[in-house]
Coordinates of C-alpha atoms in Angstrom, one line a residue:
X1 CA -36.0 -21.2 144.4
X2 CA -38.6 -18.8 145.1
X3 CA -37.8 -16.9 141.6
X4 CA -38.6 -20.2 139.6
X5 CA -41.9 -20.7 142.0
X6 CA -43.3 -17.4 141.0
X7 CA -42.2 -17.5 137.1
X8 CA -44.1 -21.2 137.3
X9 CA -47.0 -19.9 138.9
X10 CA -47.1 -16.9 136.6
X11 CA -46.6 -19.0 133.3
X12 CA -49.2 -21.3 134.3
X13 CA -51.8 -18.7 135.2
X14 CA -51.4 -16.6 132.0
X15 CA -51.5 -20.0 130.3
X16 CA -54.6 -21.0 132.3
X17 CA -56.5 -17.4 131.3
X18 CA -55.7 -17.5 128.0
X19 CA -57.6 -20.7 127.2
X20 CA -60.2 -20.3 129.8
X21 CA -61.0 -16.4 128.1
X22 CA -60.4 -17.8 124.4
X23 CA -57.5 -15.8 124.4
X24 CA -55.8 -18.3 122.1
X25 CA -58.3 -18.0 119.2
X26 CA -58.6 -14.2 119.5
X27 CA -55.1 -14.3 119.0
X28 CA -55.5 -15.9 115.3
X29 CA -58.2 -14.1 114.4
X30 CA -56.3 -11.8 111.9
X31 CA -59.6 -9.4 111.1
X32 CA -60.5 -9.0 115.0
X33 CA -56.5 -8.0 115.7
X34 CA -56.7 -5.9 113.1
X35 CA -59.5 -3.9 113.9
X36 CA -58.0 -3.8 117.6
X37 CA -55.0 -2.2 117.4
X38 CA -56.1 0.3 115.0
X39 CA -58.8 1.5 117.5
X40 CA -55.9 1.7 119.5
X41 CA -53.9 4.3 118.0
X42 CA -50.2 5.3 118.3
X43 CA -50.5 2.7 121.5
X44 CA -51.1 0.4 119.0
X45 CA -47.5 0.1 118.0
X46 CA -46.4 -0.9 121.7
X47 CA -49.6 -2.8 122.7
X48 CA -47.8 -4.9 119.0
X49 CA -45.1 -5.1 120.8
X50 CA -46.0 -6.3 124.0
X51 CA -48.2 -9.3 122.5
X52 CA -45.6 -10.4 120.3
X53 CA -43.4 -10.8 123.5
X54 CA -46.0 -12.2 125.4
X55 CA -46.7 -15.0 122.6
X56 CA -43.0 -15.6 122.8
X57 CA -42.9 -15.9 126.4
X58 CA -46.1 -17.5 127.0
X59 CA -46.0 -20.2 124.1
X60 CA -48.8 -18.5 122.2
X61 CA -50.2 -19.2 119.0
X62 CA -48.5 -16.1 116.9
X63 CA -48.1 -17.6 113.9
X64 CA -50.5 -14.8 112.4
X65 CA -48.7 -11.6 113.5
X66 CA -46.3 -10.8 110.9
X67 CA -49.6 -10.7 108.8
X68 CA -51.6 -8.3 111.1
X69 CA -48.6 -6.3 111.5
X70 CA -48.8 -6.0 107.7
X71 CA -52.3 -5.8 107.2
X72 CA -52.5 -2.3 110.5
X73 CA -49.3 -0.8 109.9
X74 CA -47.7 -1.6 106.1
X75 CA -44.8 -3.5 105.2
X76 CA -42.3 -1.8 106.3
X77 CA -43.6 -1.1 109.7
X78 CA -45.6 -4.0 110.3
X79 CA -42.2 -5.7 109.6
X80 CA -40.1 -3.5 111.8
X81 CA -42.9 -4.4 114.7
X82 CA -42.8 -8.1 114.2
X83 CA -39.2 -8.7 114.5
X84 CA -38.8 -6.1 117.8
X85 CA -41.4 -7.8 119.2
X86 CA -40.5 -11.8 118.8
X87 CA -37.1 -10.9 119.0
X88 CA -37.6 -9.2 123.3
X89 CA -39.9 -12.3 123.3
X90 CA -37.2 -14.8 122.5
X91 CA -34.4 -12.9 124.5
X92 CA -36.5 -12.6 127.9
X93 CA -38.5 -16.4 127.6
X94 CA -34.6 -17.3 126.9
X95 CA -33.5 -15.7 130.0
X96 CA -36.4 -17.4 131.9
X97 CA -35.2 -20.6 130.8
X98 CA -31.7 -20.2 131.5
X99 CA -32.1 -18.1 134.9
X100 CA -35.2 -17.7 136.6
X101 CA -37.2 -21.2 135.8
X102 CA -34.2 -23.3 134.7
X103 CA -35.7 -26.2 137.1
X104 CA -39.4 -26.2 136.2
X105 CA -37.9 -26.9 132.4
X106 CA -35.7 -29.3 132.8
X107 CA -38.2 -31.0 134.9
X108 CA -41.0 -30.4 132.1
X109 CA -39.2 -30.8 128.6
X110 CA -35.9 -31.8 129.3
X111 CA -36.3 -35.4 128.7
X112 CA -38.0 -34.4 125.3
X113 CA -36.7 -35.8 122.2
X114 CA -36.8 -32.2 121.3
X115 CA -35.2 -30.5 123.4
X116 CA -31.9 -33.3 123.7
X117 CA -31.6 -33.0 120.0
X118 CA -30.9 -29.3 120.8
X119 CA -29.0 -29.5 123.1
X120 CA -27.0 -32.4 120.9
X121 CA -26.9 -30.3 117.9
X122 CA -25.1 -27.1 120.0
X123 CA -22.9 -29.4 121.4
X124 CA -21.8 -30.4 117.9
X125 CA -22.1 -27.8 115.8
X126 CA -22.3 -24.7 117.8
X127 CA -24.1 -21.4 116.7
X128 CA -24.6 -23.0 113.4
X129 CA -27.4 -25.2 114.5
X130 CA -29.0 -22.2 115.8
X131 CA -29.1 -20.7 112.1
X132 CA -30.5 -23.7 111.2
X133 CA -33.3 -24.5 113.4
X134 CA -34.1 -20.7 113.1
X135 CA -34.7 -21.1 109.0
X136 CA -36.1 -24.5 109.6
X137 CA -39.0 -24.9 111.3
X138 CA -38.5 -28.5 112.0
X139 CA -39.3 -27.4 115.6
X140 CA -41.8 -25.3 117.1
X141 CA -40.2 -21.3 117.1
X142 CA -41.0 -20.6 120.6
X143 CA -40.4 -23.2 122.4
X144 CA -36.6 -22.9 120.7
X145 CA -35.9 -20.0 123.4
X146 CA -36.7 -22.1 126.5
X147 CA -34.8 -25.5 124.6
X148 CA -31.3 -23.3 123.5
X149 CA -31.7 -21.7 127.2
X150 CA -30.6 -25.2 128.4
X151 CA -27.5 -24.8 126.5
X152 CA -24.3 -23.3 127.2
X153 CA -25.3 -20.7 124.6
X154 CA -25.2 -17.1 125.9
X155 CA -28.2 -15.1 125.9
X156 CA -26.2 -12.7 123.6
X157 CA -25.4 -15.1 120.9
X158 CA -29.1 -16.4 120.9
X159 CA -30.7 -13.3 120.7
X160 CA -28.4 -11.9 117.6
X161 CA -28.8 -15.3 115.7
X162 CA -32.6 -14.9 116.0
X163 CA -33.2 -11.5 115.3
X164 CA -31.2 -11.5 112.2
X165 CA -32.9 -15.0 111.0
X166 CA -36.5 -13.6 111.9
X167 CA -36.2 -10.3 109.2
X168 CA -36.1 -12.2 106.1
X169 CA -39.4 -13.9 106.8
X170 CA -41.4 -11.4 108.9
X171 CA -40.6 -8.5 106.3
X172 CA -41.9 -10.7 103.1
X173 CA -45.3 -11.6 105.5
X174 CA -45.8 -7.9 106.4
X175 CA -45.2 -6.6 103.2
X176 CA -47.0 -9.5 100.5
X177 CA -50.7 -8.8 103.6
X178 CA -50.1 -5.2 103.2
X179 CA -49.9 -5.1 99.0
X180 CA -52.8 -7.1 99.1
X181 CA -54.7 -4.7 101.2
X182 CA -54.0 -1.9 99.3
X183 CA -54.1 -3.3 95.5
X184 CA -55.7 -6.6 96.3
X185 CA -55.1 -9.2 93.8
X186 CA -52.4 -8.3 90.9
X187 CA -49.5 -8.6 88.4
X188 CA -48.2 -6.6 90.2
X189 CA -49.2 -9.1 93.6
X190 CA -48.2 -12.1 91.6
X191 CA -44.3 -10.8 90.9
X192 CA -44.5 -10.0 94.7
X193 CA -45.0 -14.0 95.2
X194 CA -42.1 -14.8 92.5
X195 CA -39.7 -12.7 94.2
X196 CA -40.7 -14.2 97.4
X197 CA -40.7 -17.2 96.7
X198 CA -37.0 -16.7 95.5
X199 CA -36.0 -15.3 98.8
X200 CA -37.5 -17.9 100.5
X201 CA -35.9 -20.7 98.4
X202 CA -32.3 -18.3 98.8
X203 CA -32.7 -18.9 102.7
X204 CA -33.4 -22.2 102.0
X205 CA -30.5 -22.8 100.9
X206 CA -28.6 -21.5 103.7
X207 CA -29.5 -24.4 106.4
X208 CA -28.8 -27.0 104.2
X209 CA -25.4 -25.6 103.6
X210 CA -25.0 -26.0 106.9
X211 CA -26.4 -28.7 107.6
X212 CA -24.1 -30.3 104.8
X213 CA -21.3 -29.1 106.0
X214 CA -21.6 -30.4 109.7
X215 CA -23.1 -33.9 108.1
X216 CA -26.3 -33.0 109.6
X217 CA -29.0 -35.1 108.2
X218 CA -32.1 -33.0 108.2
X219 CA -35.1 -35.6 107.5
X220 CA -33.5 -38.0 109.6
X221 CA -32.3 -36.0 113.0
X222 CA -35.1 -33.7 112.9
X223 CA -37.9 -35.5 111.9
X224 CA -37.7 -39.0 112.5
X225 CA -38.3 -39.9 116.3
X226 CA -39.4 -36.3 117.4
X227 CA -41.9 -35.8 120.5
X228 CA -44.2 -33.4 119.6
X229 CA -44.2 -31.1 122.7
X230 CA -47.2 -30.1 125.2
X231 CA -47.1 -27.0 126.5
X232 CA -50.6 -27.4 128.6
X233 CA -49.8 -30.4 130.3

């Protein structure tokens, strides 16, 4: 009990000083971040690292990281940074959910449309959900960690699934802001987009493998019906 009354107070503070300090829109300003960590050195590459999990944890807006990952450090790098990062950031916010604040979530999501069409979806179909709602973003990324936590998925399983889903997309972000910050605008830039466009149409392809394979209809059990979820109430 008193572990979930300090994780609540703690989420809600950070929560709290993040919007009260703009926190939230320093975090998608892309040039400002940029600038940041290179002031910051080799720290840089952990301070990455630390944001990325608390954005995870926290339910941040991080939706521009993969880019300023690219944009500081390269492709390669920036890539490297983005999945280490979201991947501690889903395994610890997953751990929360499952062992430390399990009460506070089921008390605040667990009714959600959201979260019982998770919890639906891994009783049905298993770890292949997982793959699919990782590839899909039919619901919001973070919030996935503290939704699967209520599961009887392992914090293992969870954690392998996501890391390996993450790469495809955080590499092809990194790398496609870096080229352009090196060589701007190209042929060269615009083959970059084919190919990732392929890969991202190739991954497409996997979820709704899946999903027809489990008879798992996409537009209308993800879509249809959903509660979009508040994370400030």
């Amino acid at each position: 009990m008193k572990k979930t009354v300090v994780a609540i107070i703690i989420i809600c503070c950070v929560i709290f000083m993040c919007q009260k300090f703009g926190i939230t829109e320093i975090l998608a300003d892309v040039e400002l971040m940029q600038e940041w960590f290179v002031g910051l050195g080799f720290i840089g590459y952990f301070a990455f690292i630390v944001i990325s999990i608390l954005v995870s944890v926290f339910l941040l807006p991080g939706q521009f990281l993969a880019i300023i990952a690219g944009i500081t450090y390269g492709g390669l790098v920036g890539g490297s940074l983005t999945v280490i990062g979201a991947t501690i950031g889903s395994y610890i916010s997953f751990v929360i959910g499952k062992y430390i604040a399990r009460d506070f979530v089921v008390k605040k999501f667990g009714a959600n449309a959201v979260f019982k069409k998770i919890e639906g979806g891994v009783r049905e179909n298993g770890i292949s959900f997982l793959v699919l709602t990782r590839l899909v973003p039919v619901f919001p990324f973070a919030i996935q960690s503290y939704a699967y936590a209520l599961t009887p998925m392992s914090a293992g399983v969870f954690t392998i699934v996501s890391f390996v889903t993450m790469i495809p997309a955080s590499f092809v972000y990194a790398f496609l802001a870096s080229e352009i910050v090196v060589n701007g605008f190209s042929l060269k830039l615009l083959f970059q987009f084919a190919v990732a466009g392929i890969i991202f149409f190739a991954i497409s392809l996997i979820p709704k493998a899946i999903a027809k394979k489990k008879n798992i209809n996409l537009k209308r059990d993800f879509t249809k019906g959903s509660d979009v979820i508040d994370v400030t109430q």
